[in-house]
mmCIF file of C-alpha atoms in Angstrom:
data_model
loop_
_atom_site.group_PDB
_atom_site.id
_atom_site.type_symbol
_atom_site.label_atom_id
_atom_site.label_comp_id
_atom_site.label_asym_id
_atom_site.label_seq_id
_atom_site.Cartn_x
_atom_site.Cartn_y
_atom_site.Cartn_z
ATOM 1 C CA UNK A 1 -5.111 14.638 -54.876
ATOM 2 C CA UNK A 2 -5.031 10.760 -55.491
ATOM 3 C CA UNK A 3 -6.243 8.742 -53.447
ATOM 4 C CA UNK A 4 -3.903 5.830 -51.463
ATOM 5 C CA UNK A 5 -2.977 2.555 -52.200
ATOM 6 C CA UNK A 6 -4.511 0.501 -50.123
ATOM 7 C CA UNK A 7 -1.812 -1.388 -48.061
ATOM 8 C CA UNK A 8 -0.617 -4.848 -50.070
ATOM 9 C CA UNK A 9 -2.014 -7.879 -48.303
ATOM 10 C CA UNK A 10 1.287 -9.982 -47.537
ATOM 11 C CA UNK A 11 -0.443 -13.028 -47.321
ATOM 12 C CA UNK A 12 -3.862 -14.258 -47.365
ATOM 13 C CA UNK A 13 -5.573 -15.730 -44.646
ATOM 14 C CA UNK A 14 -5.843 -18.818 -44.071
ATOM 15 C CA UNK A 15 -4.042 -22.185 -42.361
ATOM 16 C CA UNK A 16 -0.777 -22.101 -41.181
ATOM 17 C CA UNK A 17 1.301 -24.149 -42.964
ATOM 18 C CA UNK A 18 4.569 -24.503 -40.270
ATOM 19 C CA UNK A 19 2.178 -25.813 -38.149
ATOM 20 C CA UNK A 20 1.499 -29.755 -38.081
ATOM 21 C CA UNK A 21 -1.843 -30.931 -40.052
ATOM 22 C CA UNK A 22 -4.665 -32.816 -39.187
ATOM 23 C CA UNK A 23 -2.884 -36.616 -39.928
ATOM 24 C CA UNK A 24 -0.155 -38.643 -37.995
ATOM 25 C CA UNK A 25 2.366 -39.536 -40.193
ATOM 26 C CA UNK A 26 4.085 -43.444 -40.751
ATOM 27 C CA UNK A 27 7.708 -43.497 -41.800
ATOM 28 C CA UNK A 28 9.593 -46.495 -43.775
ATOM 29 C CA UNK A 29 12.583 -47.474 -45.733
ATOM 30 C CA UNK A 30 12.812 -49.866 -48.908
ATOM 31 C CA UNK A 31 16.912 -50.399 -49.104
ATOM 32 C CA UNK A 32 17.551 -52.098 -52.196
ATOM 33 C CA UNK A 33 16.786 -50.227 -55.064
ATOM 34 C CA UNK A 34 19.267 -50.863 -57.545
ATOM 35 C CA UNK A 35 19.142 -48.018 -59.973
ATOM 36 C CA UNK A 36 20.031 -47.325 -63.694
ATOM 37 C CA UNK A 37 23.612 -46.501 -62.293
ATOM 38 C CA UNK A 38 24.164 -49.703 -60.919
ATOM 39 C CA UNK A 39 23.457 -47.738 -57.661
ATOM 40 C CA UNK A 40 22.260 -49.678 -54.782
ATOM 41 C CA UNK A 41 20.380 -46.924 -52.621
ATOM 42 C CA UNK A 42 17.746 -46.639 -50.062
ATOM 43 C CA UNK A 43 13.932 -44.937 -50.770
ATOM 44 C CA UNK A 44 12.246 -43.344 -47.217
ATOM 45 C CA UNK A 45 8.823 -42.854 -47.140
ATOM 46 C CA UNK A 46 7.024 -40.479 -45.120
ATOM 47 C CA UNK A 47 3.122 -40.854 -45.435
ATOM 48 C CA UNK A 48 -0.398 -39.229 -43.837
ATOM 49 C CA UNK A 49 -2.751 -41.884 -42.102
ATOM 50 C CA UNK A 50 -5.711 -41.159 -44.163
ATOM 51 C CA UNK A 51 -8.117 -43.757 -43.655
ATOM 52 C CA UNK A 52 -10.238 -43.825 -46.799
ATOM 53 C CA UNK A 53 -8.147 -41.539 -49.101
ATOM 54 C CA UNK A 54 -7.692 -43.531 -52.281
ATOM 55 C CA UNK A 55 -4.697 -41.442 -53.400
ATOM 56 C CA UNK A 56 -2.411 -38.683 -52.332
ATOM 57 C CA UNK A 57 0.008 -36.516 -53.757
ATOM 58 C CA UNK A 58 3.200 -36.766 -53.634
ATOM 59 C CA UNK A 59 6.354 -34.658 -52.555
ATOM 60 C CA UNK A 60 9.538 -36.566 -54.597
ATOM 61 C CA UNK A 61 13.016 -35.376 -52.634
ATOM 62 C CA UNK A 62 16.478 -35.468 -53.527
ATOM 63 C CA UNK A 63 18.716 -34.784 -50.392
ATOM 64 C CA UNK A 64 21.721 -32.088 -50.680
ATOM 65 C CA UNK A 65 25.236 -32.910 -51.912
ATOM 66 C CA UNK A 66 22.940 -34.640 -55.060
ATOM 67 C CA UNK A 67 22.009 -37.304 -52.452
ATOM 68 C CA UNK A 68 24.590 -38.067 -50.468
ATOM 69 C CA UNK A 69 23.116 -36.360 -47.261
ATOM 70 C CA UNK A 70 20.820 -38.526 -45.736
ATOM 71 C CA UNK A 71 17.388 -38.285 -45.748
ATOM 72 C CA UNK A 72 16.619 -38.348 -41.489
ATOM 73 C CA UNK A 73 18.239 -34.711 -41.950
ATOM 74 C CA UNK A 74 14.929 -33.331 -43.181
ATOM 75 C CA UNK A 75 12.662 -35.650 -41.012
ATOM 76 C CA UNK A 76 11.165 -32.838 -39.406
ATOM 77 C CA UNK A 77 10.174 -30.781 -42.447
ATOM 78 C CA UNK A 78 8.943 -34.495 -44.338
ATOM 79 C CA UNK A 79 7.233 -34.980 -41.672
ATOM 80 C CA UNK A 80 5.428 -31.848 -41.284
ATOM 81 C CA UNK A 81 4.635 -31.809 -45.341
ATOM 82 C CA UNK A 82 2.589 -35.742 -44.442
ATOM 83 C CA UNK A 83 0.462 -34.533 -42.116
ATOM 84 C CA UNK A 84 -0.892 -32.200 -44.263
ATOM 85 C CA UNK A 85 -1.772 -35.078 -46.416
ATOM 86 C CA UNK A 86 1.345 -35.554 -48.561
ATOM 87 C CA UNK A 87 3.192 -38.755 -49.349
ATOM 88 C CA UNK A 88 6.788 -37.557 -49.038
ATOM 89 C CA UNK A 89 9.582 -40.047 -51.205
ATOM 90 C CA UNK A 90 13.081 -38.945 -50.720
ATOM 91 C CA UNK A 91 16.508 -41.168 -51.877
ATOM 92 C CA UNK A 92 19.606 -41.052 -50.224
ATOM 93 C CA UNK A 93 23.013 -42.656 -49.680
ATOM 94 C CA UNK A 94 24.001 -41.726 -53.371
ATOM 95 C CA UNK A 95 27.502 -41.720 -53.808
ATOM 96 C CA UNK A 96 28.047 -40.694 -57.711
ATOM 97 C CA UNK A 97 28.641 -37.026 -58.277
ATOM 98 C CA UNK A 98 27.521 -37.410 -62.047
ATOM 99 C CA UNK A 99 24.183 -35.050 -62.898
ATOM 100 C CA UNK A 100 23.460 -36.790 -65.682
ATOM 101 C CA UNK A 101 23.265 -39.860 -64.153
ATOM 102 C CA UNK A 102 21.500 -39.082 -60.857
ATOM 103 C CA UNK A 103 18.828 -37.302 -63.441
ATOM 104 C CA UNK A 104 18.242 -40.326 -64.733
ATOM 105 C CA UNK A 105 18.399 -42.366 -61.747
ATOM 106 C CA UNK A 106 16.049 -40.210 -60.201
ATOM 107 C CA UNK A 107 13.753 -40.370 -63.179
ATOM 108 C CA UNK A 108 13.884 -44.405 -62.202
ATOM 109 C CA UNK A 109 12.679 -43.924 -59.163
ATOM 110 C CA UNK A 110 9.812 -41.645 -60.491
ATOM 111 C CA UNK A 111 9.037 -44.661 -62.311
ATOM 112 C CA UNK A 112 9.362 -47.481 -60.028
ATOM 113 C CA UNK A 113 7.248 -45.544 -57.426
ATOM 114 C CA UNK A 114 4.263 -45.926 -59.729
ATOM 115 C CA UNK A 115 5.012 -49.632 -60.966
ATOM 116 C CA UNK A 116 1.962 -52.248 -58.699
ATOM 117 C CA UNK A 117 5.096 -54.199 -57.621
ATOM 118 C CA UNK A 118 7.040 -51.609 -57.190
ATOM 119 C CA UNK A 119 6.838 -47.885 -54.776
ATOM 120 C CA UNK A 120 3.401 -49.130 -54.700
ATOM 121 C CA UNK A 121 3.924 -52.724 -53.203
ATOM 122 C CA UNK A 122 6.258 -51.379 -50.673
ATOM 123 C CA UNK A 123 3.826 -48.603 -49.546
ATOM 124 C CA UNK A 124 1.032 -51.303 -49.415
ATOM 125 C CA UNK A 125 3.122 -53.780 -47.513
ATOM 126 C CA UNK A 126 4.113 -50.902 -44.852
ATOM 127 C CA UNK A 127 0.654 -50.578 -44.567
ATOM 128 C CA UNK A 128 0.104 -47.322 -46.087
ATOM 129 C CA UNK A 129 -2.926 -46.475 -46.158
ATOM 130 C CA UNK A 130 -2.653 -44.696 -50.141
ATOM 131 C CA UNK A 131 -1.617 -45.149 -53.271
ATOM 132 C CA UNK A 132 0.898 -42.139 -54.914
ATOM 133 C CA UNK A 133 -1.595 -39.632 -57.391
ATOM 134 C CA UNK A 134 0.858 -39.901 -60.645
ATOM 135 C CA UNK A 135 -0.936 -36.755 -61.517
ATOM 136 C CA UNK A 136 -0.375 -34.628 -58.573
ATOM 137 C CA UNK A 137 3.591 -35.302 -58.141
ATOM 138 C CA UNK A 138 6.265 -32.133 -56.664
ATOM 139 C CA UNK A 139 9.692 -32.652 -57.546
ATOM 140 C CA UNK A 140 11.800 -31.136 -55.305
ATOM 141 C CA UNK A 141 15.500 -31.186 -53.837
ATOM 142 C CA UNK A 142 17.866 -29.385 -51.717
ATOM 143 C CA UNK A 143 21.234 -27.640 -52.699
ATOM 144 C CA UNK A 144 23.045 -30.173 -55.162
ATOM 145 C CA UNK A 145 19.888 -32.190 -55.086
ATOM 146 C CA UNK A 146 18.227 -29.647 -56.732
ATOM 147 C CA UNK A 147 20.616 -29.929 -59.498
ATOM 148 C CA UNK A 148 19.495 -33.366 -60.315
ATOM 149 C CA UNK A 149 15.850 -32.718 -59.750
ATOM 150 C CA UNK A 150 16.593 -29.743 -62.671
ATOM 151 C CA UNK A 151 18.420 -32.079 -64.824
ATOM 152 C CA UNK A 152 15.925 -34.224 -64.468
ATOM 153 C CA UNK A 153 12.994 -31.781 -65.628
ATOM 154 C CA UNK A 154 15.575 -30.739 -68.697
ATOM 155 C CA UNK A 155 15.554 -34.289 -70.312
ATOM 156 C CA UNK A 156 11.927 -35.078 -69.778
ATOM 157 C CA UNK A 157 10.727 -31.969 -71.198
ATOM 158 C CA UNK A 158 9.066 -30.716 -67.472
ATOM 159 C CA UNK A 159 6.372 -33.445 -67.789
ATOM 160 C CA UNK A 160 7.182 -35.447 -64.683
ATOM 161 C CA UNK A 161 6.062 -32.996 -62.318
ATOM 162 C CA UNK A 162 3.162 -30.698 -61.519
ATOM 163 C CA UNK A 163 5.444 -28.286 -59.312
ATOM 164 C CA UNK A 164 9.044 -28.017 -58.939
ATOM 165 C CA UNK A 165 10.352 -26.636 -54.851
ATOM 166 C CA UNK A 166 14.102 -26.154 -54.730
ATOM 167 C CA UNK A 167 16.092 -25.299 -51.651
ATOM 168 C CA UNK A 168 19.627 -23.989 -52.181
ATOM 169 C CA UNK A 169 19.418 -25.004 -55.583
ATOM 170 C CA UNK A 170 23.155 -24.693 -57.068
ATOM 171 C CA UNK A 171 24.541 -24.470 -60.983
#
């Protein structure tokens, strides 16, 4: 007779990650960020006090209805992702419905976050205490904003993002 399986391991031990990490969190807002669209919108930033880090990674959000749900809806989970150590970006108050545009506006963003006078400035001046990791970057979004976060992806060829998390996404 064969032996059993041994029972599958559902998850391996470790931290758990609903539960808050080791860092307080700041939040901000820049409000003026006019994008390729001619958009006007506003960027929220959610970081970890990490005295000493040099960098962290970041978590890049798109709200649901493609950004036109605001971003204090998801405080709590943004929040919870910083203190664990992650810089959390997300846009909202976007009022075009057009996916190829909001993929490219959100592309903009992308960019500006990484410009020294531009996410970068505003994190510094807010006295965040890192700079964004360019090379460790999650692209994520919820329901339609997963959508543009996709779109986004398609017309870059997947290189602006180490990871991709989707809520909800829709077609």
């Amino acid at each position: 007779a064969a032996a059993a399986a041994p029972p599958l391991q559902r998850f391996a031990p470790g931290p758990n990650v609903f539960a808050p990490g080791p860092y307080r969190t700041v939040s901000f807002s820049y409000g003026n960020l006019v994008l390729p669209s001619s958009l006007k919108v506003g960027v929220d930033f959610v970081v970890p006090t990490r005295p000493n880090a040099p960098s962290c990674p970041l978590l890049f959000f798109w709200t649901g209805a493609a950004g036109v749900a605001p971003s204090f809806g998801y405080s709590d989970f943004f929040s919870l992702v910083a203190s664990h150590g992650v810089c959390v970006v997300s846009v909202d108050k976007i009022s075009l419905l057009d996916y190829h545009a909001l993929a490219a506006d959100a592309a903009a963003v992308l960019q500006w976050l990484g410009q020294s006078d531009g996410g970068a400035k505003v994190m510094k001046d807010n006295g965040a205490p890192a700079t964004l990791d360019a090379r460790r970057v999650v692209v994520s979004g919820h329901s339609a904003g997963g959508h543009v976060i996709t779109r986004m992806l398609q017309s870059d060829g997947c290189q602006t993002a180490a990871a991709v998390l989707l809520f909800s996404p829709v077609d």
